[in-house]
Each structure stands twice: as C-alpha cells, then as structure tokens.
PDB file of C-alpha atoms and ligand atoms in Angstrom:
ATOM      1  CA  UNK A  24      18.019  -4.159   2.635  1.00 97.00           C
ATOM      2  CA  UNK A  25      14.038  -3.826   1.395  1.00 98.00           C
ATOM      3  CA  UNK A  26      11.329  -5.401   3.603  1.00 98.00           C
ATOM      4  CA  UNK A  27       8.550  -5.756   0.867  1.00 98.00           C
ATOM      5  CA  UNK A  28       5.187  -5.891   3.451  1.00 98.00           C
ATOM      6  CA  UNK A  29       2.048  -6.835   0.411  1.00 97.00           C
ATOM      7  CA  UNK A  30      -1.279  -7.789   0.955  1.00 95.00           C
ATOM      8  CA  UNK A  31      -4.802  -6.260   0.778  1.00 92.00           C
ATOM      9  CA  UNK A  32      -6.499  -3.109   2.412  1.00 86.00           C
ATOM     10  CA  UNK A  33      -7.081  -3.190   6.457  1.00 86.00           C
ATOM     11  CA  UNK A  34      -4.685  -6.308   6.843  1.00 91.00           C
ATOM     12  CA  UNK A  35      -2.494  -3.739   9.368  1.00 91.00           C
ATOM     13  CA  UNK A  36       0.110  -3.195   6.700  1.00 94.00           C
ATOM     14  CA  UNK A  37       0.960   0.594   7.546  1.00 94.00           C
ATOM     15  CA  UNK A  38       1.150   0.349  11.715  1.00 94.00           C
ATOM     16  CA  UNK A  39       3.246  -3.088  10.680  1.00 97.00           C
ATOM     17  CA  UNK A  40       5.343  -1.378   8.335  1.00 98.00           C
ATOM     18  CA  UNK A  41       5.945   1.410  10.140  1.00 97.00           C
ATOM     19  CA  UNK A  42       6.963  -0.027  13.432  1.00 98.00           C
ATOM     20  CA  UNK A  43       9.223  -2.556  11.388  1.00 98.00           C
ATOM     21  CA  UNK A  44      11.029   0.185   9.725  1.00 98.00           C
ATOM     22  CA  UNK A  45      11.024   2.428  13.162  1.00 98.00           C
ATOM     23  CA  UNK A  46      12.760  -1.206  15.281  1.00 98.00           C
ATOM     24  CA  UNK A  47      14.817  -1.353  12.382  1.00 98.00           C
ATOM     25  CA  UNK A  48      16.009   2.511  11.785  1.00 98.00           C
ATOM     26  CA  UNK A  49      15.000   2.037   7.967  1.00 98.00           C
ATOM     27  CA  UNK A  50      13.096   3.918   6.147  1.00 97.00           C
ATOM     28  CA  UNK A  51       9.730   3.484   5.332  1.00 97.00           C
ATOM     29  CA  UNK A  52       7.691   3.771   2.400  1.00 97.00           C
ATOM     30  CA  UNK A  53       3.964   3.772   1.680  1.00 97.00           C
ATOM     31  CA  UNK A  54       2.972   3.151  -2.078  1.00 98.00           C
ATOM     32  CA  UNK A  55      -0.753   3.661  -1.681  1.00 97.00           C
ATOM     33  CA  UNK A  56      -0.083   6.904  -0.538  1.00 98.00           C
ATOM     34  CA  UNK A  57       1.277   7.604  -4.385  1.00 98.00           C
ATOM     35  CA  UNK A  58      -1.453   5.994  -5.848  1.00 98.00           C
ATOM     36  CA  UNK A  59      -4.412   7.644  -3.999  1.00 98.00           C
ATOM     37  CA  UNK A  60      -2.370  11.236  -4.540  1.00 98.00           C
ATOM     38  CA  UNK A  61      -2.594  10.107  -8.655  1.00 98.00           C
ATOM     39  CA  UNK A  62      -5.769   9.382  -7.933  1.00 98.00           C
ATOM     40  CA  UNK A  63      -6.956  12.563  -5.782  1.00 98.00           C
ATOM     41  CA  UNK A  64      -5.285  15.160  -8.154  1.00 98.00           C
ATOM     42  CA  UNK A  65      -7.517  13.257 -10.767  1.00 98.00           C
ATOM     43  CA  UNK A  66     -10.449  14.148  -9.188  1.00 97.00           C
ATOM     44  CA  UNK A  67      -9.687  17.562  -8.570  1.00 96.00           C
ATOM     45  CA  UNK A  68      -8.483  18.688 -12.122  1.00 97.00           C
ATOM     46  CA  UNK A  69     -10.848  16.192 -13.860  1.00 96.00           C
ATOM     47  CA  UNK A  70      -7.203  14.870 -15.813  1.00 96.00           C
ATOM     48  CA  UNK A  71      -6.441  11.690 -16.873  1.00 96.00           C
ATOM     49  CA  UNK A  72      -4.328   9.606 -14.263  1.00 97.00           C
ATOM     50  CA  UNK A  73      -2.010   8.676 -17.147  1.00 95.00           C
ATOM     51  CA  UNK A  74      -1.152  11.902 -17.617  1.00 94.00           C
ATOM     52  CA  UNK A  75      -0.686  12.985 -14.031  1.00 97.00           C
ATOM     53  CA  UNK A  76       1.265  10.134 -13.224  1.00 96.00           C
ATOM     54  CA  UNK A  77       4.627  11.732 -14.585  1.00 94.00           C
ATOM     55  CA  UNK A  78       4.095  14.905 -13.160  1.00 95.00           C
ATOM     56  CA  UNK A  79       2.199  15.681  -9.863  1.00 96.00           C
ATOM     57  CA  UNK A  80       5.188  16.442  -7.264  1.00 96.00           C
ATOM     58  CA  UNK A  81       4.502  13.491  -4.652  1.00 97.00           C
ATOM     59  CA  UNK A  82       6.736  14.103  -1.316  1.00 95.00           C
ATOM     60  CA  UNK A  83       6.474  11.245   1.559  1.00 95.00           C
ATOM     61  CA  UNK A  84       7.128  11.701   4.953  1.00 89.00           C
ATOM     62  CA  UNK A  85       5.517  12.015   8.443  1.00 89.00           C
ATOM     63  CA  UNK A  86       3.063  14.241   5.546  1.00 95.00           C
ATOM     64  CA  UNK A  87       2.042  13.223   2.258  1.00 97.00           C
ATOM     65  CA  UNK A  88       2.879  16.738  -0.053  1.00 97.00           C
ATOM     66  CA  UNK A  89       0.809  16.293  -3.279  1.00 97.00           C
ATOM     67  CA  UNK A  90       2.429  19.333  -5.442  1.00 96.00           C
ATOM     68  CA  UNK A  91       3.884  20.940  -2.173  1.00 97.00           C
ATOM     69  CA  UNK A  92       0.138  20.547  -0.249  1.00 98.00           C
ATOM     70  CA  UNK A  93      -0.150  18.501   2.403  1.00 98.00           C
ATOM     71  CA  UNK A  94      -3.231  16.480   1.053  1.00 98.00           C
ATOM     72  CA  UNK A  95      -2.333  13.679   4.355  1.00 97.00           C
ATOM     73  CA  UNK A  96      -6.068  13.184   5.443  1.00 96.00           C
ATOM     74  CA  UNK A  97      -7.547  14.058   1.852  1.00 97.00           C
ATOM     75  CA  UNK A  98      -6.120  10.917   0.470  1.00 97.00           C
ATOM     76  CA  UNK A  99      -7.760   9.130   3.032  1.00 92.00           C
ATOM     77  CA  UNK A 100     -11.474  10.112   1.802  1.00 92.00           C
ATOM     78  CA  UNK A 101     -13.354   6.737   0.626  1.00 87.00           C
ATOM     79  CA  UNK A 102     -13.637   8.355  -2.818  1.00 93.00           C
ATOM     80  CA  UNK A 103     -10.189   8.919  -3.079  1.00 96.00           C
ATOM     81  CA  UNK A 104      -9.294   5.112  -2.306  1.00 91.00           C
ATOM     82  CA  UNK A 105     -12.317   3.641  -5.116  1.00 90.00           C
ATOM     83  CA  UNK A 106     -10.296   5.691  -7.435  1.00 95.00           C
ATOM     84  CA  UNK A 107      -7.052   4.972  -6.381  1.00 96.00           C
ATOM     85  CA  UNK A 108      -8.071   1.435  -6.882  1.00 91.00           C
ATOM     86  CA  UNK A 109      -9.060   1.925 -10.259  1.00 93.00           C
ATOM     87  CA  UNK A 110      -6.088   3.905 -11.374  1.00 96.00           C
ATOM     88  CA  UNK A 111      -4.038   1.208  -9.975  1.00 95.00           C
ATOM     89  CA  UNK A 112      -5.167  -0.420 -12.937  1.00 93.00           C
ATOM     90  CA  UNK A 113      -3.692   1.812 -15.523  1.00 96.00           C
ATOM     91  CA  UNK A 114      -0.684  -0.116 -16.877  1.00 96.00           C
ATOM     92  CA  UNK A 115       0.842   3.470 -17.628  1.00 97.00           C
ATOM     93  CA  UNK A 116       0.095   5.074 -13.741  1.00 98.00           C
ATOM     94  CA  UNK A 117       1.690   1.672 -12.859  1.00 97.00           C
ATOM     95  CA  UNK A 118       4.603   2.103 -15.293  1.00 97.00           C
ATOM     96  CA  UNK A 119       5.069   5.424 -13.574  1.00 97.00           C
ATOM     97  CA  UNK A 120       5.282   5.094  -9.796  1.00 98.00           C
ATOM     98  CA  UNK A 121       6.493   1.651 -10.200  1.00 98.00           C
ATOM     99  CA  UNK A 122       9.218   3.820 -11.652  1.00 97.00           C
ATOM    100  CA  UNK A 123       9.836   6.359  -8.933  1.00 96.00           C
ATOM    101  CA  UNK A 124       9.624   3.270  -6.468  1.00 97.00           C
ATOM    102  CA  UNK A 125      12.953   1.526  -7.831  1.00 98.00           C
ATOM    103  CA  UNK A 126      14.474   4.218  -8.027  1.00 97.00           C
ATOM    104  CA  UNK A 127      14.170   5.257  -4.061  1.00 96.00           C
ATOM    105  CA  UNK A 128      14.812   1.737  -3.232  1.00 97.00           C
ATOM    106  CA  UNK A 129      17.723   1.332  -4.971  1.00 97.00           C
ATOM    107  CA  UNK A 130      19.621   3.076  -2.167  1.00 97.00           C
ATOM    108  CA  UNK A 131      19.320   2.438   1.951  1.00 96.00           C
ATOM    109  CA  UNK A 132      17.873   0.213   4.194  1.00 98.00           C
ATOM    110  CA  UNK A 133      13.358   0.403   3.863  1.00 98.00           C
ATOM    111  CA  UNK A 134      10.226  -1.128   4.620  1.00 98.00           C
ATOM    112  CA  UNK A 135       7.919  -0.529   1.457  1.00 98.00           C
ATOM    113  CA  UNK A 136       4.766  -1.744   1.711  1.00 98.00           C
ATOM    114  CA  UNK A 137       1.702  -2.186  -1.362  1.00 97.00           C
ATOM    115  CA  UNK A 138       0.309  -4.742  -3.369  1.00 96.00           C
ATOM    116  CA  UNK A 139       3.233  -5.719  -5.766  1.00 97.00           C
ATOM    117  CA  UNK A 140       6.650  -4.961  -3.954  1.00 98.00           C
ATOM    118  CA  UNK A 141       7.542  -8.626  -3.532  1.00 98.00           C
ATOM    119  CA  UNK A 142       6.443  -9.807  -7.334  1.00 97.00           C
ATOM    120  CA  UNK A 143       6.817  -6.141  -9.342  1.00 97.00           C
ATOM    121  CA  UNK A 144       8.624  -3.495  -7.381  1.00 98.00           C
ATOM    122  CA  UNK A 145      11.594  -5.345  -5.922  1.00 98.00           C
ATOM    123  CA  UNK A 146      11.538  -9.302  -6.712  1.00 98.00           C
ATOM    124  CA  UNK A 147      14.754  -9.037  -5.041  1.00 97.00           C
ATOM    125  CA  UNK A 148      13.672  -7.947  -1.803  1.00 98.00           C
ATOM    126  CA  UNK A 149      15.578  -9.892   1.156  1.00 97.00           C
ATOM    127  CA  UNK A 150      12.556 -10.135   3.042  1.00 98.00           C
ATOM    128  CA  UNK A 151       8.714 -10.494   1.998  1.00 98.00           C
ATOM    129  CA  UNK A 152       6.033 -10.447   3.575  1.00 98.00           C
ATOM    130  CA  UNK A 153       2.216 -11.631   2.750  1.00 97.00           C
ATOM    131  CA  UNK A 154      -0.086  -9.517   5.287  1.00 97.00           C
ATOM    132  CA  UNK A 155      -3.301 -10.758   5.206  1.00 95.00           C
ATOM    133  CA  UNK A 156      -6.373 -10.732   7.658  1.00 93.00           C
ATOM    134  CA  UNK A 157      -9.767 -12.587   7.584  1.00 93.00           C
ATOM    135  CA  UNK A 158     -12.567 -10.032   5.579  1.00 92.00           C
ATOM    136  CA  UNK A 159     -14.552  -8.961   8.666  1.00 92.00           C
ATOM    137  CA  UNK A 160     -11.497  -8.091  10.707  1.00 90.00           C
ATOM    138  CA  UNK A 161     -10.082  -6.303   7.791  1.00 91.00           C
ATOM    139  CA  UNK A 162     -13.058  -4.528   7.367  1.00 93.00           C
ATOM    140  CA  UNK A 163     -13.435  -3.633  11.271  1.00 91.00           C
ATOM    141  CA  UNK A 164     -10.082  -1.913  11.027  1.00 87.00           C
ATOM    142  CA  UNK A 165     -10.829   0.100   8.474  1.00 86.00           C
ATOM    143  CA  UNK A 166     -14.250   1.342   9.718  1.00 91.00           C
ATOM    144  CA  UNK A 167     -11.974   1.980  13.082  1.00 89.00           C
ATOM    145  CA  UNK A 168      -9.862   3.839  12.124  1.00 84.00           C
ATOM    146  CA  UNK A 169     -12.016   5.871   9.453  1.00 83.00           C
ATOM    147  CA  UNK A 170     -15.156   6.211  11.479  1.00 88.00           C
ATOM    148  CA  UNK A 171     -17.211   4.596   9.378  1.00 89.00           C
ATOM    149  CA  UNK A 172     -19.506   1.994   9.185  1.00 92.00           C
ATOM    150  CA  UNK A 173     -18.161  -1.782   9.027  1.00 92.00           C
ATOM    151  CA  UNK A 174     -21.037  -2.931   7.009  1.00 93.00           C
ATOM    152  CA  UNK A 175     -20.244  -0.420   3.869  1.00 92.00           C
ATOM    153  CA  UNK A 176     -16.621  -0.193   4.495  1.00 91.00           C
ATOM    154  CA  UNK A 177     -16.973  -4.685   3.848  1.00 93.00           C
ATOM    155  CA  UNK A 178     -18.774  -4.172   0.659  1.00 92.00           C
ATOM    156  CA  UNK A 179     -16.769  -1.571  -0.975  1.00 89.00           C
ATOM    157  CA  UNK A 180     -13.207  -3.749   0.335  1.00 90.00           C
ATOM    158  CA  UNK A 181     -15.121  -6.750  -1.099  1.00 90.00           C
ATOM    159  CA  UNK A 182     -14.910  -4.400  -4.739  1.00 90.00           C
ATOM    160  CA  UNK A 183     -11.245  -3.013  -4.686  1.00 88.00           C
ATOM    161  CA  UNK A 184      -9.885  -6.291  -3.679  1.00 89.00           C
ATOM    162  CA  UNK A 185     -11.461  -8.226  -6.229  1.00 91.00           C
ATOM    163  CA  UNK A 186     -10.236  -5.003  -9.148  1.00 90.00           C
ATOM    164  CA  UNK A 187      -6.438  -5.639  -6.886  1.00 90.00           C
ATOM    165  CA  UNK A 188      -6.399  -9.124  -7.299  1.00 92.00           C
ATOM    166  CA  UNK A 189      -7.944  -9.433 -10.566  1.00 92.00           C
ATOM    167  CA  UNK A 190      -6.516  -6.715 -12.968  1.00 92.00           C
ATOM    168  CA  UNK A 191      -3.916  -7.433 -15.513  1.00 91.00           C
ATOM    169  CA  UNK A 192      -1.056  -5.510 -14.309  1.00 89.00           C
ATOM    170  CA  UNK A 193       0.564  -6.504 -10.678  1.00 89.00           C
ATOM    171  CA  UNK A 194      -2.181  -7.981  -9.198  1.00 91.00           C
ATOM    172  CA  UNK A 195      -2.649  -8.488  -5.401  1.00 92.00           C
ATOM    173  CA  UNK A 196      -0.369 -11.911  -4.626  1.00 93.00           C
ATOM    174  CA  UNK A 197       1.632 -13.063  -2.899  1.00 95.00           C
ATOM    175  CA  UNK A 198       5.132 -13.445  -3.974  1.00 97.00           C
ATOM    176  CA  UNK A 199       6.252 -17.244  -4.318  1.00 96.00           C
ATOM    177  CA  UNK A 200       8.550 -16.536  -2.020  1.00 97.00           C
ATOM    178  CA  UNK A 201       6.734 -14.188   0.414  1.00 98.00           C
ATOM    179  CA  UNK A 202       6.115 -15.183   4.471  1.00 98.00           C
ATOM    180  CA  UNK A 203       2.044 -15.022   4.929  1.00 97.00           C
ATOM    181  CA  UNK A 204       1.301 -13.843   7.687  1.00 97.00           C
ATOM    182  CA  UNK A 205      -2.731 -14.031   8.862  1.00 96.00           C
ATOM    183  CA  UNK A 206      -3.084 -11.045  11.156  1.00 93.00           C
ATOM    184  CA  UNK A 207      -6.456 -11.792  12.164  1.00 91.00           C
ATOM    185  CA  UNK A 208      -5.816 -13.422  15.643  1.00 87.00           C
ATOM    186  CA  UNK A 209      -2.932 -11.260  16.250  1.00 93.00           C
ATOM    187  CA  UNK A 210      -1.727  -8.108  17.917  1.00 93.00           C
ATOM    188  CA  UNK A 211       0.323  -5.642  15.496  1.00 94.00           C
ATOM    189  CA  UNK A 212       3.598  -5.863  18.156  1.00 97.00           C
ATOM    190  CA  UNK A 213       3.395  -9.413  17.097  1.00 97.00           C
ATOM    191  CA  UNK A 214       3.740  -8.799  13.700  1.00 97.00           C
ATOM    192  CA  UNK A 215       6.099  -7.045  14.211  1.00 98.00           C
ATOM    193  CA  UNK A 216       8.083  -9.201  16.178  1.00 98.00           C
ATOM    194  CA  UNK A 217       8.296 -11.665  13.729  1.00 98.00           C
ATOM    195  CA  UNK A 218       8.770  -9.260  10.499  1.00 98.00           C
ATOM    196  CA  UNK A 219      11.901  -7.984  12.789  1.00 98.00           C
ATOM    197  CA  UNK A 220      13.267 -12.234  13.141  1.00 98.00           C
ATOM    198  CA  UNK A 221      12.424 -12.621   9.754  1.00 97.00           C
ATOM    199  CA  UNK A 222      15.104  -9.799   8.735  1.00 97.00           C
ATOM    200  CA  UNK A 223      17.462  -9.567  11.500  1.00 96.00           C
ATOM    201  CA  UNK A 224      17.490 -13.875  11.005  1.00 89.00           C
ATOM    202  CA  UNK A 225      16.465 -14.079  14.747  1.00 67.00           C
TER     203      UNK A 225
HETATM  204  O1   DC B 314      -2.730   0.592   0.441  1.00 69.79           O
HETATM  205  P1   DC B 314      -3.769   1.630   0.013  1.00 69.79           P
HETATM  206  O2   DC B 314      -5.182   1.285   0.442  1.00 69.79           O
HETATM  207  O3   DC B 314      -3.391   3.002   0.414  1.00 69.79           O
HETATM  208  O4   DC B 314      -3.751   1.566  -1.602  1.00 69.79           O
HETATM  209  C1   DC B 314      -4.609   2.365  -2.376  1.00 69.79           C
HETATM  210  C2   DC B 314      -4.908   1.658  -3.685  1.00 69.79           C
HETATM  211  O5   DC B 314      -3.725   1.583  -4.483  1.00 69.79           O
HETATM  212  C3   DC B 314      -5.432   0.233  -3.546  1.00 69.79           C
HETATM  213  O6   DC B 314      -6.616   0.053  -4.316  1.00 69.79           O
HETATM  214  C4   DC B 314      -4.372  -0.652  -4.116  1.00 69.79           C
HETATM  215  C5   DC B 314      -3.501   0.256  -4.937  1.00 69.79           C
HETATM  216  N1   DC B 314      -2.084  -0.075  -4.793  1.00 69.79           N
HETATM  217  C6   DC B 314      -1.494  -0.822  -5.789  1.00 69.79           C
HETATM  218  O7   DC B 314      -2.168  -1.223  -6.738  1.00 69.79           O
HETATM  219  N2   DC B 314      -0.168  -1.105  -5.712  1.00 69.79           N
HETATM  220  C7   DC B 314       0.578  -0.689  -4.674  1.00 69.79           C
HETATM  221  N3   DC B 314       1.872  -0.990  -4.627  1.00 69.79           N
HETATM  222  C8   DC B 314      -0.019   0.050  -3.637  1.00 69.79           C
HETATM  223  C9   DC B 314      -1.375   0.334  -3.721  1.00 69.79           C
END
C-alpha cells in the first residue's frame, strides 16, 4: 500500500508522515529530502541540477547520505530549500527523482510524502492525503523548528509556494481524489489518527 501525504512547506507533513508510517510498520519516504540534496550538491560544485540529478548517490534513512555524507542538517539550511524549490522546477531533475521514486514504491507497504505523490508519483496511491495549514501557522512551525524568525521564514514560504504551485511541471495540488486535511487547529496525533482510519478503513 502507498500513503501519498502532499501539501505545502510547514503544513506538519514529515512528523505526520512519519508517525503514520511508524503506527503502520511501513516505510517512509521523504521526497524533499532528494530534492534539497540535488539542490545542495548544486551549490557546492557550482553544476547544473540537470546534470546531478542522475548521478549524486542519495541514501534515505534515519540520515540523509548525499554521495555517502551524511548532509542531514545541511539540507535543512534556508539556502538549500530556495534552491531546492527552484530545481523542483527543472522538468529534467523532476524526470529524474520522479524516477527513482516509482521505482522504490513499486515494492512494500510506505508513507511518501511531497508535493506531487497523489497527482505525479503514484496516481494510484490507496490513500491521499492533502496536508495543508493556514500561512501564519505554517510559517510558525517552520521558524520553530529552524530557529528562525517567523516574519522572514512567512515571506520566503509566501515565494516557494507560489514557484510550487505555479510551475509547469507537478505543481503543488491536491489530487482530485486526495483527503484535505487543514492542520491548523489540530494536534499532529490527530492527524495522525485519522491518516491511520483513512488506510486501515477504521
Ligand atoms: O518538503 P521540502 O520542503 O523538503 O521540499 C523541498 C522543495 O522540493 C520544495 O520547494 C518543494 C520541492 N518538492 C517538490 O517539488 N516535489 C516533491 N515531491 C517534494 C518536494
């Protein structure tokens, strides 16, 4: 079974998916880990994205190895996500990890979560899920949990989303058949609750 868990940045998608896929003994997979690694070994060897798509060495896990080096908290840098955003909207980085994607879900039981599992990735998924959150508590999240100031981290969600929803290639929506779920009010173990009915048809 794939639980497809989309929606934009600081909606609680990773301690969602996570939980879902530890309740569930699936496994879990984060796709904006791949594209910020694209994106960081970009900025270190100056390289076109395109080009490193096919052949940086990405390894998930409890790490994330980027060409054996656990790069975990280095993908996590601000600069690193405005680039992975705009990578994200290179058709051939997509074609690429898009790729690699299928290909691990093809086999076992996981909870991938990103911005176009449910319409790109795996239309097929048995259950999708629409995570979404109200701007400011999206963006209080995020400065949580980065240490950073929820004024700027706002503004520069305001950008990426807009480049997610709005390029070409797999934008940011939700799948026509995708559960929305507005975590705003909500606690994550709530979320997860109903994620876990959704798939276990409780
Ligand atoms: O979920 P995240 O913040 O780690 O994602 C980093 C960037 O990658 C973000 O700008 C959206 C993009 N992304 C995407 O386009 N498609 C995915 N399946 C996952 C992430």
């Amino acid at each position: 079974m794939v639980i497809a868990i989309d929606g934009p940045s600081g909606a609680g998608k990773s301690t969602v998916a996570r939980a879902v896929a530890q309740a569930l003994g699936f496994r879990y997979l984060d796709t904006g880990a791949m594209y910020r690694c694209v994106a960081l070994a970009s900025l270190r060897s100056g390289q076109r994205a395109a080009a490193l798509a096919d052949t940086v060495a990405i390894e998930l896990g409890e790490r994330v190895l980027l060409d054996g080096e656990d790069v975990s908290t280095a993908i996590r840098a601000p600069e690193v996500a405005e680039l992975a955003s705009q990578v994200a909207a290179d058709p051939a980085v997509r074609r690429a990890l898009t790729g690699v994607q299928r290909r691990l879900l093809a086999h076992g039981d996981w909870v991938a979560e990103g911005r176009d599992i449910g319409t790109v990735v795996a239309p097929r998924a048995e259950v999708k899920v629409f995570l979404t959150a109200d701007d400011d508590a999206r963006a209080q999240r995020r400065a949580r949990e980065l240490g950073l100031d929820a004024a700027r981290v706002l503004e520069e969600q305001r950008l990426r989303d807009e480049r997610d929803r709005t390029r070409e290639q797999a934008p940011l929506r939700p799948a026509a058949d995708a559960t929305v779920i507005d975590s705003s009010g909500l606690a994550a173990a709530q979320v997860v609750e109903r994620i876990v009915a959704l798939a276990t048809g409780r």
